[in-house]
mmCIF file with all atom_site columns, C-alpha atoms in Angstrom:
data_model
loop_
_atom_site.group_PDB
_atom_site.id
_atom_site.type_symbol
_atom_site.label_atom_id
_atom_site.label_alt_id
_atom_site.label_comp_id
_atom_site.label_asym_id
_atom_site.label_entity_id
_atom_site.label_seq_id
_atom_site.pdbx_PDB_ins_code
_atom_site.Cartn_x
_atom_site.Cartn_y
_atom_site.Cartn_z
_atom_site.occupancy
_atom_site.B_iso_or_equiv
_atom_site.pdbx_formal_charge
_atom_site.auth_seq_id
_atom_site.auth_comp_id
_atom_site.auth_asym_id
_atom_site.auth_atom_id
_atom_site.pdbx_PDB_model_num
ATOM 1   C CA . UNK R 1 1   ? -17.518 27.968 -112.935 1.00 0.00 ? 1   UNK R CA 1
ATOM 2   C CA . UNK R 1 2   ? -14.776 30.449 -113.756 1.00 0.00 ? 2   UNK R CA 1
ATOM 3   C CA . UNK R 1 3   ? -11.378 28.970 -114.485 1.00 0.00 ? 3   UNK R CA 1
ATOM 4   C CA . UNK R 1 4   ? -7.995  29.882 -113.067 1.00 0.00 ? 4   UNK R CA 1
ATOM 5   C CA . UNK R 1 5   ? -7.173  33.531 -113.698 1.00 0.00 ? 5   UNK R CA 1
ATOM 6   C CA . UNK R 1 6   ? -3.637  34.837 -113.906 1.00 0.00 ? 6   UNK R CA 1
ATOM 7   C CA . UNK R 1 7   ? -2.687  38.488 -114.096 1.00 0.00 ? 7   UNK R CA 1
ATOM 8   C CA . UNK R 1 8   ? -1.033  40.134 -115.829 1.00 0.00 ? 8   UNK R CA 1
ATOM 9   C CA . UNK R 1 9   ? -0.777  38.156 -119.084 1.00 0.00 ? 9   UNK R CA 1
ATOM 10  C CA . UNK R 1 10  ? 2.440   39.849 -120.163 1.00 0.00 ? 10  UNK R CA 1
ATOM 11  C CA . UNK R 1 11  ? 5.198   41.644 -118.304 1.00 0.00 ? 11  UNK R CA 1
ATOM 12  C CA . UNK R 1 12  ? 8.432   43.253 -119.410 1.00 0.00 ? 12  UNK R CA 1
ATOM 13  C CA . UNK R 1 13  ? 10.946  44.014 -116.681 1.00 0.00 ? 13  UNK R CA 1
ATOM 14  C CA . UNK R 1 14  ? 14.575  45.033 -116.448 1.00 0.00 ? 14  UNK R CA 1
ATOM 15  C CA . UNK R 1 15  ? 17.350  43.051 -114.775 1.00 0.00 ? 15  UNK R CA 1
ATOM 16  C CA . UNK R 1 16  ? 17.495  43.779 -111.061 1.00 0.00 ? 16  UNK R CA 1
ATOM 17  C CA . UNK R 1 17  ? 13.849  44.713 -110.722 1.00 0.00 ? 17  UNK R CA 1
ATOM 18  C CA . UNK R 1 18  ? 11.266  42.661 -108.882 1.00 0.00 ? 18  UNK R CA 1
ATOM 19  C CA . UNK R 1 19  ? 7.905   41.382 -110.058 1.00 0.00 ? 19  UNK R CA 1
ATOM 20  C CA . UNK R 1 20  ? 4.689   40.076 -108.509 1.00 0.00 ? 20  UNK R CA 1
ATOM 21  C CA . UNK R 1 21  ? 2.362   37.709 -110.349 1.00 0.00 ? 21  UNK R CA 1
ATOM 22  C CA . UNK R 1 22  ? -1.179  36.968 -109.252 1.00 0.00 ? 22  UNK R CA 1
ATOM 23  C CA . UNK R 1 23  ? -3.359  33.870 -109.467 1.00 0.00 ? 23  UNK R CA 1
ATOM 24  C CA . UNK R 1 24  ? -7.027  33.389 -108.627 1.00 0.00 ? 24  UNK R CA 1
ATOM 25  C CA . UNK R 1 25  ? -7.952  29.710 -108.359 1.00 0.00 ? 25  UNK R CA 1
ATOM 26  C CA . UNK R 1 26  ? -11.197 28.003 -109.248 1.00 0.00 ? 26  UNK R CA 1
ATOM 27  C CA . UNK R 1 27  ? -13.796 28.653 -106.566 1.00 0.00 ? 27  UNK R CA 1
ATOM 28  C CA . UNK R 1 28  ? -13.557 26.009 -103.845 1.00 0.00 ? 28  UNK R CA 1
ATOM 29  C CA . UNK R 1 29  ? -10.003 24.964 -104.714 1.00 0.00 ? 29  UNK R CA 1
ATOM 30  C CA . UNK R 1 30  ? -7.649  25.285 -101.764 1.00 0.00 ? 30  UNK R CA 1
ATOM 31  C CA . UNK R 1 31  ? -4.399  24.375 -103.489 1.00 0.00 ? 31  UNK R CA 1
ATOM 32  C CA . UNK R 1 32  ? -2.380  26.592 -105.814 1.00 0.00 ? 32  UNK R CA 1
ATOM 33  C CA . UNK R 1 33  ? 0.790   25.438 -107.556 1.00 0.00 ? 33  UNK R CA 1
ATOM 34  C CA . UNK R 1 34  ? 3.240   27.536 -109.539 1.00 0.00 ? 34  UNK R CA 1
ATOM 35  C CA . UNK R 1 35  ? 5.389   26.395 -112.455 1.00 0.00 ? 35  UNK R CA 1
ATOM 36  C CA . UNK R 1 36  ? 8.018   27.967 -114.653 1.00 0.00 ? 36  UNK R CA 1
ATOM 37  C CA . UNK R 1 37  ? 7.990   26.901 -118.288 1.00 0.00 ? 37  UNK R CA 1
ATOM 38  C CA . UNK R 1 38  ? 10.905  27.527 -120.645 1.00 0.00 ? 38  UNK R CA 1
ATOM 39  C CA . UNK R 1 39  ? 11.644  25.928 -124.033 1.00 0.00 ? 39  UNK R CA 1
ATOM 40  C CA . UNK R 1 40  ? 14.826  24.300 -122.787 1.00 0.00 ? 40  UNK R CA 1
ATOM 41  C CA . UNK R 1 41  ? 13.771  23.135 -119.330 1.00 0.00 ? 41  UNK R CA 1
ATOM 42  C CA . UNK R 1 42  ? 10.129  22.219 -119.755 1.00 0.00 ? 42  UNK R CA 1
ATOM 43  C CA . UNK R 1 43  ? 7.858   22.561 -116.739 1.00 0.00 ? 43  UNK R CA 1
ATOM 44  C CA . UNK R 1 44  ? 9.711   23.300 -113.524 1.00 0.00 ? 44  UNK R CA 1
ATOM 45  C CA . UNK R 1 45  ? 7.824   23.175 -110.240 1.00 0.00 ? 45  UNK R CA 1
ATOM 46  C CA . UNK R 1 46  ? 8.226   26.245 -108.043 1.00 0.00 ? 46  UNK R CA 1
ATOM 47  C CA . UNK R 1 47  ? 5.960   25.677 -105.060 1.00 0.00 ? 47  UNK R CA 1
ATOM 48  C CA . UNK R 1 48  ? 2.522   24.613 -103.908 1.00 0.00 ? 48  UNK R CA 1
ATOM 49  C CA . UNK R 1 49  ? 0.330   26.284 -101.316 1.00 0.00 ? 49  UNK R CA 1
ATOM 50  C CA . UNK R 1 50  ? -2.587  24.651 -99.559  1.00 0.00 ? 50  UNK R CA 1
ATOM 51  C CA . UNK R 1 51  ? -4.776  26.599 -97.155  1.00 0.00 ? 51  UNK R CA 1
ATOM 52  C CA . UNK R 1 52  ? -2.175  29.375 -96.858  1.00 0.00 ? 52  UNK R CA 1
ATOM 53  C CA . UNK R 1 53  ? 0.692   26.971 -96.037  1.00 0.00 ? 53  UNK R CA 1
ATOM 54  C CA . UNK R 1 54  ? 3.522   26.038 -98.373  1.00 0.00 ? 54  UNK R CA 1
ATOM 55  C CA . UNK R 1 55  ? 3.169   22.311 -98.879  1.00 0.00 ? 55  UNK R CA 1
ATOM 56  C CA . UNK R 1 56  ? 5.914   21.605 -101.395 1.00 0.00 ? 56  UNK R CA 1
ATOM 57  C CA . UNK R 1 57  ? 8.813   23.504 -102.860 1.00 0.00 ? 57  UNK R CA 1
ATOM 58  C CA . UNK R 1 58  ? 10.947  23.022 -105.956 1.00 0.00 ? 58  UNK R CA 1
ATOM 59  C CA . UNK R 1 59  ? 14.640  23.731 -106.450 1.00 0.00 ? 59  UNK R CA 1
ATOM 60  C CA . UNK R 1 60  ? 14.595  27.444 -107.093 1.00 0.00 ? 60  UNK R CA 1
ATOM 61  C CA . UNK R 1 61  ? 16.689  30.127 -105.368 1.00 0.00 ? 61  UNK R CA 1
ATOM 62  C CA . UNK R 1 62  ? 15.258  32.211 -102.548 1.00 0.00 ? 62  UNK R CA 1
ATOM 63  C CA . UNK R 1 63  ? 14.592  35.065 -104.996 1.00 0.00 ? 63  UNK R CA 1
ATOM 64  C CA . UNK R 1 64  ? 11.422  33.172 -105.864 1.00 0.00 ? 64  UNK R CA 1
ATOM 65  C CA . UNK R 1 65  ? 8.778   33.355 -103.170 1.00 0.00 ? 65  UNK R CA 1
ATOM 66  C CA . UNK R 1 66  ? 5.068   33.000 -102.896 1.00 0.00 ? 66  UNK R CA 1
ATOM 67  C CA . UNK R 1 67  ? 2.144   33.262 -100.589 1.00 0.00 ? 67  UNK R CA 1
ATOM 68  C CA . UNK R 1 68  ? -1.489  32.339 -100.408 1.00 0.00 ? 68  UNK R CA 1
ATOM 69  C CA . UNK R 1 69  ? -4.277  34.380 -98.894  1.00 0.00 ? 69  UNK R CA 1
ATOM 70  C CA . UNK R 1 70  ? -7.277  33.239 -96.894  1.00 0.00 ? 70  UNK R CA 1
ATOM 71  C CA . UNK R 1 71  ? -9.470  33.383 -100.032 1.00 0.00 ? 71  UNK R CA 1
ATOM 72  C CA . UNK R 1 72  ? -7.000  30.958 -101.731 1.00 0.00 ? 72  UNK R CA 1
ATOM 73  C CA . UNK R 1 73  ? -5.713  33.603 -104.126 1.00 0.00 ? 73  UNK R CA 1
ATOM 74  C CA . UNK R 1 74  ? -1.957  33.372 -104.515 1.00 0.00 ? 74  UNK R CA 1
ATOM 75  C CA . UNK R 1 75  ? 0.895   35.640 -105.465 1.00 0.00 ? 75  UNK R CA 1
ATOM 76  C CA . UNK R 1 76  ? 4.373   34.828 -106.630 1.00 0.00 ? 76  UNK R CA 1
ATOM 77  C CA . UNK R 1 77  ? 7.260   37.240 -106.295 1.00 0.00 ? 77  UNK R CA 1
ATOM 78  C CA . UNK R 1 78  ? 10.623  37.234 -108.021 1.00 0.00 ? 78  UNK R CA 1
ATOM 79  C CA . UNK R 1 79  ? 13.215  39.672 -106.730 1.00 0.00 ? 79  UNK R CA 1
ATOM 80  C CA . UNK R 1 80  ? 16.442  40.844 -108.384 1.00 0.00 ? 80  UNK R CA 1
ATOM 81  C CA . UNK R 1 81  ? 15.359  39.624 -111.801 1.00 0.00 ? 81  UNK R CA 1
ATOM 82  C CA . UNK R 1 82  ? 17.884  37.916 -114.064 1.00 0.00 ? 82  UNK R CA 1
ATOM 83  C CA . UNK R 1 83  ? 17.732  37.398 -117.833 1.00 0.00 ? 83  UNK R CA 1
ATOM 84  C CA . UNK R 1 84  ? 17.248  33.668 -117.225 1.00 0.00 ? 84  UNK R CA 1
ATOM 85  C CA . UNK R 1 85  ? 13.989  34.349 -115.388 1.00 0.00 ? 85  UNK R CA 1
ATOM 86  C CA . UNK R 1 86  ? 12.321  35.088 -118.729 1.00 0.00 ? 86  UNK R CA 1
ATOM 87  C CA . UNK R 1 87  ? 9.658   32.397 -118.995 1.00 0.00 ? 87  UNK R CA 1
ATOM 88  C CA . UNK R 1 88  ? 5.983   31.558 -118.955 1.00 0.00 ? 88  UNK R CA 1
ATOM 89  C CA . UNK R 1 89  ? 4.813   31.306 -115.348 1.00 0.00 ? 89  UNK R CA 1
ATOM 90  C CA . UNK R 1 90  ? 1.859   29.022 -114.887 1.00 0.00 ? 90  UNK R CA 1
ATOM 91  C CA . UNK R 1 91  ? -0.442  28.759 -111.944 1.00 0.00 ? 91  UNK R CA 1
ATOM 92  C CA . UNK R 1 92  ? -2.685  25.763 -111.330 1.00 0.00 ? 92  UNK R CA 1
ATOM 93  C CA . UNK R 1 93  ? -5.353  25.094 -108.743 1.00 0.00 ? 93  UNK R CA 1
ATOM 94  C CA . UNK R 1 94  ? -6.699  21.818 -107.441 1.00 0.00 ? 94  UNK R CA 1
ATOM 95  C CA . UNK R 1 95  ? -9.306  20.718 -104.968 1.00 0.00 ? 95  UNK R CA 1
ATOM 96  C CA . UNK R 1 96  ? -7.220  18.504 -102.700 1.00 0.00 ? 96  UNK R CA 1
ATOM 97  C CA . UNK R 1 97  ? -3.689  19.382 -103.753 1.00 0.00 ? 97  UNK R CA 1
ATOM 98  C CA . UNK R 1 98  ? -1.335  18.341 -106.515 1.00 0.00 ? 98  UNK R CA 1
ATOM 99  C CA . UNK R 1 99  ? -0.832  14.615 -106.408 1.00 0.00 ? 99  UNK R CA 1
ATOM 100 C CA . UNK R 1 100 ? -4.302  14.034 -104.948 1.00 0.00 ? 100 UNK R CA 1
ATOM 101 C CA . UNK R 1 101 ? -6.592  15.692 -107.474 1.00 0.00 ? 101 UNK R CA 1
ATOM 102 C CA . UNK R 1 102 ? -6.161  17.073 -111.012 1.00 0.00 ? 102 UNK R CA 1
ATOM 103 C CA . UNK R 1 103 ? -4.505  20.435 -111.601 1.00 0.00 ? 103 UNK R CA 1
ATOM 104 C CA . UNK R 1 104 ? -6.368  23.095 -113.568 1.00 0.00 ? 104 UNK R CA 1
ATOM 105 C CA . UNK R 1 105 ? -4.108  25.674 -115.181 1.00 0.00 ? 105 UNK R CA 1
ATOM 106 C CA . UNK R 1 106 ? -4.454  29.335 -115.997 1.00 0.00 ? 106 UNK R CA 1
ATOM 107 C CA . UNK R 1 107 ? -3.174  30.782 -119.268 1.00 0.00 ? 107 UNK R CA 1
ATOM 108 C CA . UNK R 1 108 ? 0.034   31.972 -117.650 1.00 0.00 ? 108 UNK R CA 1
ATOM 109 C CA . UNK R 1 109 ? 1.993   35.177 -117.313 1.00 0.00 ? 109 UNK R CA 1
ATOM 110 C CA . UNK R 1 110 ? 4.697   35.713 -119.936 1.00 0.00 ? 110 UNK R CA 1
ATOM 111 C CA . UNK R 1 111 ? 7.628   37.464 -118.242 1.00 0.00 ? 111 UNK R CA 1
ATOM 112 C CA . UNK R 1 112 ? 10.387  38.993 -120.330 1.00 0.00 ? 112 UNK R CA 1
ATOM 113 C CA . UNK R 1 113 ? 13.480  40.304 -118.561 1.00 0.00 ? 113 UNK R CA 1
ATOM 114 C CA . UNK R 1 114 ? 15.681  42.681 -120.568 1.00 0.00 ? 114 UNK R CA 1
ATOM 115 C CA . UNK N 2 1   ? 14.813  9.631  -108.600 1.00 0.00 ? 1   UNK N CA 1
ATOM 116 C CA . UNK N 2 2   ? 11.450  9.688  -110.293 1.00 0.00 ? 2   UNK N CA 1
ATOM 117 C CA . UNK N 2 3   ? 11.506  10.235 -114.034 1.00 0.00 ? 3   UNK N CA 1
ATOM 118 C CA . UNK N 2 4   ? 9.002   10.519 -116.875 1.00 0.00 ? 4   UNK N CA 1
ATOM 119 C CA . UNK N 2 5   ? 10.041  10.206 -120.508 1.00 0.00 ? 5   UNK N CA 1
ATOM 120 C CA . UNK N 2 6   ? 8.225   11.086 -123.708 1.00 0.00 ? 6   UNK N CA 1
ATOM 121 C CA . UNK N 2 7   ? 9.325   11.267 -127.306 1.00 0.00 ? 7   UNK N CA 1
ATOM 122 C CA . UNK N 2 8   ? 9.600   14.899 -128.348 1.00 0.00 ? 8   UNK N CA 1
ATOM 123 C CA . UNK N 2 9   ? 7.868   14.893 -131.729 1.00 0.00 ? 9   UNK N CA 1
ATOM 124 C CA . UNK N 2 10  ? 5.092   13.058 -133.555 1.00 0.00 ? 10  UNK N CA 1
ATOM 125 C CA . UNK N 2 11  ? 3.720   13.793 -137.008 1.00 0.00 ? 11  UNK N CA 1
ATOM 126 C CA . UNK N 2 12  ? 0.494   12.269 -138.348 1.00 0.00 ? 12  UNK N CA 1
ATOM 127 C CA . UNK N 2 13  ? -1.923  12.793 -141.235 1.00 0.00 ? 13  UNK N CA 1
ATOM 128 C CA . UNK N 2 14  ? -5.352  14.232 -140.608 1.00 0.00 ? 14  UNK N CA 1
ATOM 129 C CA . UNK N 2 15  ? -7.855  11.443 -140.010 1.00 0.00 ? 15  UNK N CA 1
ATOM 130 C CA . UNK N 2 16  ? -5.239  8.962  -138.784 1.00 0.00 ? 16  UNK N CA 1
ATOM 131 C CA . UNK N 2 17  ? -4.867  7.851  -135.179 1.00 0.00 ? 17  UNK N CA 1
ATOM 132 C CA . UNK N 2 18  ? -2.114  9.338  -133.034 1.00 0.00 ? 18  UNK N CA 1
ATOM 133 C CA . UNK N 2 19  ? -0.445  7.450  -130.231 1.00 0.00 ? 19  UNK N CA 1
ATOM 134 C CA . UNK N 2 20  ? 1.640   9.384  -127.724 1.00 0.00 ? 20  UNK N CA 1
ATOM 135 C CA . UNK N 2 21  ? 3.742   7.343  -125.340 1.00 0.00 ? 21  UNK N CA 1
ATOM 136 C CA . UNK N 2 22  ? 5.109   7.942  -121.882 1.00 0.00 ? 22  UNK N CA 1
ATOM 137 C CA . UNK N 2 23  ? 7.335   5.782  -119.675 1.00 0.00 ? 23  UNK N CA 1
ATOM 138 C CA . UNK N 2 24  ? 7.952   6.339  -116.004 1.00 0.00 ? 24  UNK N CA 1
ATOM 139 C CA . UNK N 2 25  ? 9.995   4.949  -113.165 1.00 0.00 ? 25  UNK N CA 1
ATOM 140 C CA . UNK N 2 26  ? 7.897   5.354  -109.998 1.00 0.00 ? 26  UNK N CA 1
ATOM 141 C CA . UNK N 2 27  ? 5.621   2.352  -109.551 1.00 0.00 ? 27  UNK N CA 1
ATOM 142 C CA . UNK N 2 28  ? 3.762   3.927  -106.604 1.00 0.00 ? 28  UNK N CA 1
ATOM 143 C CA . UNK N 2 29  ? 1.973   6.525  -108.742 1.00 0.00 ? 29  UNK N CA 1
ATOM 144 C CA . UNK N 2 30  ? -1.777  6.553  -108.209 1.00 0.00 ? 30  UNK N CA 1
ATOM 145 C CA . UNK N 2 31  ? -2.863  9.242  -110.686 1.00 0.00 ? 31  UNK N CA 1
ATOM 146 C CA . UNK N 2 32  ? -1.544  9.535  -114.236 1.00 0.00 ? 32  UNK N CA 1
ATOM 147 C CA . UNK N 2 33  ? -2.551  12.555 -116.302 1.00 0.00 ? 33  UNK N CA 1
ATOM 148 C CA . UNK N 2 34  ? -2.538  13.795 -119.870 1.00 0.00 ? 34  UNK N CA 1
ATOM 149 C CA . UNK N 2 35  ? -2.481  17.520 -120.555 1.00 0.00 ? 35  UNK N CA 1
ATOM 150 C CA . UNK N 2 36  ? -2.619  19.469 -123.822 1.00 0.00 ? 36  UNK N CA 1
ATOM 151 C CA . UNK N 2 37  ? -0.970  22.827 -124.424 1.00 0.00 ? 37  UNK N CA 1
ATOM 152 C CA . UNK N 2 38  ? -1.790  24.952 -127.448 1.00 0.00 ? 38  UNK N CA 1
ATOM 153 C CA . UNK N 2 39  ? 0.475   27.852 -128.451 1.00 0.00 ? 39  UNK N CA 1
ATOM 154 C CA . UNK N 2 40  ? 0.281   30.805 -126.091 1.00 0.00 ? 40  UNK N CA 1
ATOM 155 C CA . UNK N 2 41  ? -2.007  29.007 -123.656 1.00 0.00 ? 41  UNK N CA 1
ATOM 156 C CA . UNK N 2 42  ? -1.806  27.175 -120.376 1.00 0.00 ? 42  UNK N CA 1
ATOM 157 C CA . UNK N 2 43  ? -2.179  23.425 -119.954 1.00 0.00 ? 43  UNK N CA 1
ATOM 158 C CA . UNK N 2 44  ? -5.587  21.872 -120.436 1.00 0.00 ? 44  UNK N CA 1
ATOM 159 C CA . UNK N 2 45  ? -6.435  18.680 -118.565 1.00 0.00 ? 45  UNK N CA 1
ATOM 160 C CA . UNK N 2 46  ? -7.421  16.118 -121.187 1.00 0.00 ? 46  UNK N CA 1
ATOM 161 C CA . UNK N 2 47  ? -7.952  13.007 -119.133 1.00 0.00 ? 47  UNK N CA 1
ATOM 162 C CA . UNK N 2 48  ? -6.479  10.986 -116.303 1.00 0.00 ? 48  UNK N CA 1
ATOM 163 C CA . UNK N 2 49  ? -6.405  7.396  -115.161 1.00 0.00 ? 49  UNK N CA 1
ATOM 164 C CA . UNK N 2 50  ? -6.114  5.797  -111.754 1.00 0.00 ? 50  UNK N CA 1
ATOM 165 C CA . UNK N 2 51  ? -3.381  3.230  -111.254 1.00 0.00 ? 51  UNK N CA 1
ATOM 166 C CA . UNK N 2 52  ? -5.957  0.476  -110.606 1.00 0.00 ? 52  UNK N CA 1
ATOM 167 C CA . UNK N 2 53  ? -7.262  0.858  -114.180 1.00 0.00 ? 53  UNK N CA 1
ATOM 168 C CA . UNK N 2 54  ? -5.819  -0.518 -117.411 1.00 0.00 ? 54  UNK N CA 1
ATOM 169 C CA . UNK N 2 55  ? -7.801  1.560  -119.846 1.00 0.00 ? 55  UNK N CA 1
ATOM 170 C CA . UNK N 2 56  ? -10.007 4.614  -119.998 1.00 0.00 ? 56  UNK N CA 1
ATOM 171 C CA . UNK N 2 57  ? -11.946 5.855  -123.005 1.00 0.00 ? 57  UNK N CA 1
ATOM 172 C CA . UNK N 2 58  ? -13.335 9.343  -123.398 1.00 0.00 ? 58  UNK N CA 1
ATOM 173 C CA . UNK N 2 59  ? -14.794 10.129 -126.847 1.00 0.00 ? 59  UNK N CA 1
ATOM 174 C CA . UNK N 2 60  ? -11.805 10.201 -129.246 1.00 0.00 ? 60  UNK N CA 1
ATOM 175 C CA . UNK N 2 61  ? -9.290  9.656  -126.461 1.00 0.00 ? 61  UNK N CA 1
ATOM 176 C CA . UNK N 2 62  ? -8.130  6.275  -125.168 1.00 0.00 ? 62  UNK N CA 1
ATOM 177 C CA . UNK N 2 63  ? -5.630  5.964  -122.342 1.00 0.00 ? 63  UNK N CA 1
ATOM 178 C CA . UNK N 2 64  ? -3.806  2.682  -121.817 1.00 0.00 ? 64  UNK N CA 1
ATOM 179 C CA . UNK N 2 65  ? -1.786  1.895  -118.710 1.00 0.00 ? 65  UNK N CA 1
ATOM 180 C CA . UNK N 2 66  ? 0.676   -0.984 -118.541 1.00 0.00 ? 66  UNK N CA 1
ATOM 181 C CA . UNK N 2 67  ? 1.867   -1.031 -114.931 1.00 0.00 ? 67  UNK N CA 1
ATOM 182 C CA . UNK N 2 68  ? 4.251   -3.938 -115.452 1.00 0.00 ? 68  UNK N CA 1
ATOM 183 C CA . UNK N 2 69  ? 6.172   -2.031 -118.126 1.00 0.00 ? 69  UNK N CA 1
ATOM 184 C CA . UNK N 2 70  ? 5.476   1.381  -116.505 1.00 0.00 ? 70  UNK N CA 1
ATOM 185 C CA . UNK N 2 71  ? 4.092   2.607  -119.794 1.00 0.00 ? 71  UNK N CA 1
ATOM 186 C CA . UNK N 2 72  ? 1.243   5.043  -120.394 1.00 0.00 ? 72  UNK N CA 1
ATOM 187 C CA . UNK N 2 73  ? -0.173  5.931  -123.784 1.00 0.00 ? 73  UNK N CA 1
ATOM 188 C CA . UNK N 2 74  ? -2.717  8.348  -125.201 1.00 0.00 ? 74  UNK N CA 1
ATOM 189 C CA . UNK N 2 75  ? -4.469  7.428  -128.430 1.00 0.00 ? 75  UNK N CA 1
ATOM 190 C CA . UNK N 2 76  ? -6.341  10.126 -130.345 1.00 0.00 ? 76  UNK N CA 1
ATOM 191 C CA . UNK N 2 77  ? -8.697  8.694  -132.927 1.00 0.00 ? 77  UNK N CA 1
ATOM 192 C CA . UNK N 2 78  ? -9.470  10.565 -136.166 1.00 0.00 ? 78  UNK N CA 1
ATOM 193 C CA . UNK N 2 79  ? -6.821  13.193 -135.460 1.00 0.00 ? 79  UNK N CA 1
ATOM 194 C CA . UNK N 2 80  ? -7.745  16.711 -136.590 1.00 0.00 ? 80  UNK N CA 1
ATOM 195 C CA . UNK N 2 81  ? -5.622  19.798 -137.261 1.00 0.00 ? 81  UNK N CA 1
ATOM 196 C CA . UNK N 2 82  ? -7.030  21.266 -134.049 1.00 0.00 ? 82  UNK N CA 1
ATOM 197 C CA . UNK N 2 83  ? -5.254  18.476 -132.161 1.00 0.00 ? 83  UNK N CA 1
ATOM 198 C CA . UNK N 2 84  ? -1.889  19.989 -133.081 1.00 0.00 ? 84  UNK N CA 1
ATOM 199 C CA . UNK N 2 85  ? -0.368  20.895 -129.713 1.00 0.00 ? 85  UNK N CA 1
ATOM 200 C CA . UNK N 2 86  ? 2.110   19.733 -127.102 1.00 0.00 ? 86  UNK N CA 1
ATOM 201 C CA . UNK N 2 87  ? 0.946   16.817 -124.976 1.00 0.00 ? 87  UNK N CA 1
ATOM 202 C CA . UNK N 2 88  ? 2.321   16.268 -121.485 1.00 0.00 ? 88  UNK N CA 1
ATOM 203 C CA . UNK N 2 89  ? 2.046   13.232 -119.300 1.00 0.00 ? 89  UNK N CA 1
ATOM 204 C CA . UNK N 2 90  ? 2.358   13.674 -115.548 1.00 0.00 ? 90  UNK N CA 1
ATOM 205 C CA . UNK N 2 91  ? 2.018   11.445 -112.532 1.00 0.00 ? 91  UNK N CA 1
ATOM 206 C CA . UNK N 2 92  ? 2.148   11.771 -108.781 1.00 0.00 ? 92  UNK N CA 1
ATOM 207 C CA . UNK N 2 93  ? 5.174   10.202 -107.228 1.00 0.00 ? 93  UNK N CA 1
ATOM 208 C CA . UNK N 2 94  ? 7.191   9.923  -104.084 1.00 0.00 ? 94  UNK N CA 1
ATOM 209 C CA . UNK N 2 95  ? 6.185   10.270 -100.477 1.00 0.00 ? 95  UNK N CA 1
ATOM 210 C CA . UNK N 2 96  ? 5.306   13.920 -100.929 1.00 0.00 ? 96  UNK N CA 1
ATOM 211 C CA . UNK N 2 97  ? 3.062   13.145 -103.899 1.00 0.00 ? 97  UNK N CA 1
ATOM 212 C CA . UNK N 2 98  ? 4.632   15.756 -106.131 1.00 0.00 ? 98  UNK N CA 1
ATOM 213 C CA . UNK N 2 99  ? 3.703   15.737 -109.780 1.00 0.00 ? 99  UNK N CA 1
ATOM 214 C CA . UNK N 2 100 ? 6.447   14.585 -112.109 1.00 0.00 ? 100 UNK N CA 1
ATOM 215 C CA . UNK N 2 101 ? 6.184   15.839 -115.684 1.00 0.00 ? 101 UNK N CA 1
ATOM 216 C CA . UNK N 2 102 ? 7.435   14.643 -119.013 1.00 0.00 ? 102 UNK N CA 1
ATOM 217 C CA . UNK N 2 103 ? 9.005   17.168 -121.378 1.00 0.00 ? 103 UNK N CA 1
ATOM 218 C CA . UNK N 2 104 ? 6.024   17.008 -123.717 1.00 0.00 ? 104 UNK N CA 1
ATOM 219 C CA . UNK N 2 105 ? 5.380   15.549 -127.167 1.00 0.00 ? 105 UNK N CA 1
ATOM 220 C CA . UNK N 2 106 ? 4.778   18.040 -129.964 1.00 0.00 ? 106 UNK N CA 1
ATOM 221 C CA . UNK N 2 107 ? 2.050   16.637 -132.224 1.00 0.00 ? 107 UNK N CA 1
ATOM 222 C CA . UNK N 2 108 ? 1.896   17.975 -135.776 1.00 0.00 ? 108 UNK N CA 1
ATOM 223 C CA . UNK N 2 109 ? -1.176  17.084 -137.821 1.00 0.00 ? 109 UNK N CA 1
ATOM 224 C CA . UNK N 2 110 ? -0.734  17.395 -141.572 1.00 0.00 ? 110 UNK N CA 1
ATOM 225 C CA . UNK N 2 111 ? -3.736  17.939 -143.859 1.00 0.00 ? 111 UNK N CA 1
#
């Protein structure tokens, strides 16, 4: 079975721009969660989608948004980028949702904002 | 609120056993996980334990759960240089069953 695929692997953007990250979950998994990882803050939960509905949300500003499609693929969008948004963005899929079945992570998208 | 704590660093010699510890506050957790992250990669699920278990063994990995003390540990037997990585514990907590993560323990294995 193919694992979780995140694209692109690396992104360099300028302050004020917007960015869209993509995640394809493991086949059959209906839940996709997104995390931001930075050296100082560790893993910060952004949101979780299950069957196209947002199930949980972390404490991030409205500039961070996401969606999930009917094939369970998910996208995350960050608008009006700030320098502090530079991070590794990780996507994880699970069968029954985070908290109910294990998360399986992709290799992440490394976003650098200049 | 819910909290998970781990020591930040651990250094061991190749061939020794490593023990990575995690303490938590939410006693209602049902799943407790260990993940490994190598440089430049995502998190890899190593193992997990249900809250109704005290111990789980999987090849070189042994997970111990002490519910009374809210303490979870991961023992790696015969630690190899390839085990050098950051290890995260995580558990589901709260009514919304969110995952709560520790900050990770950086394991350095010295030859």
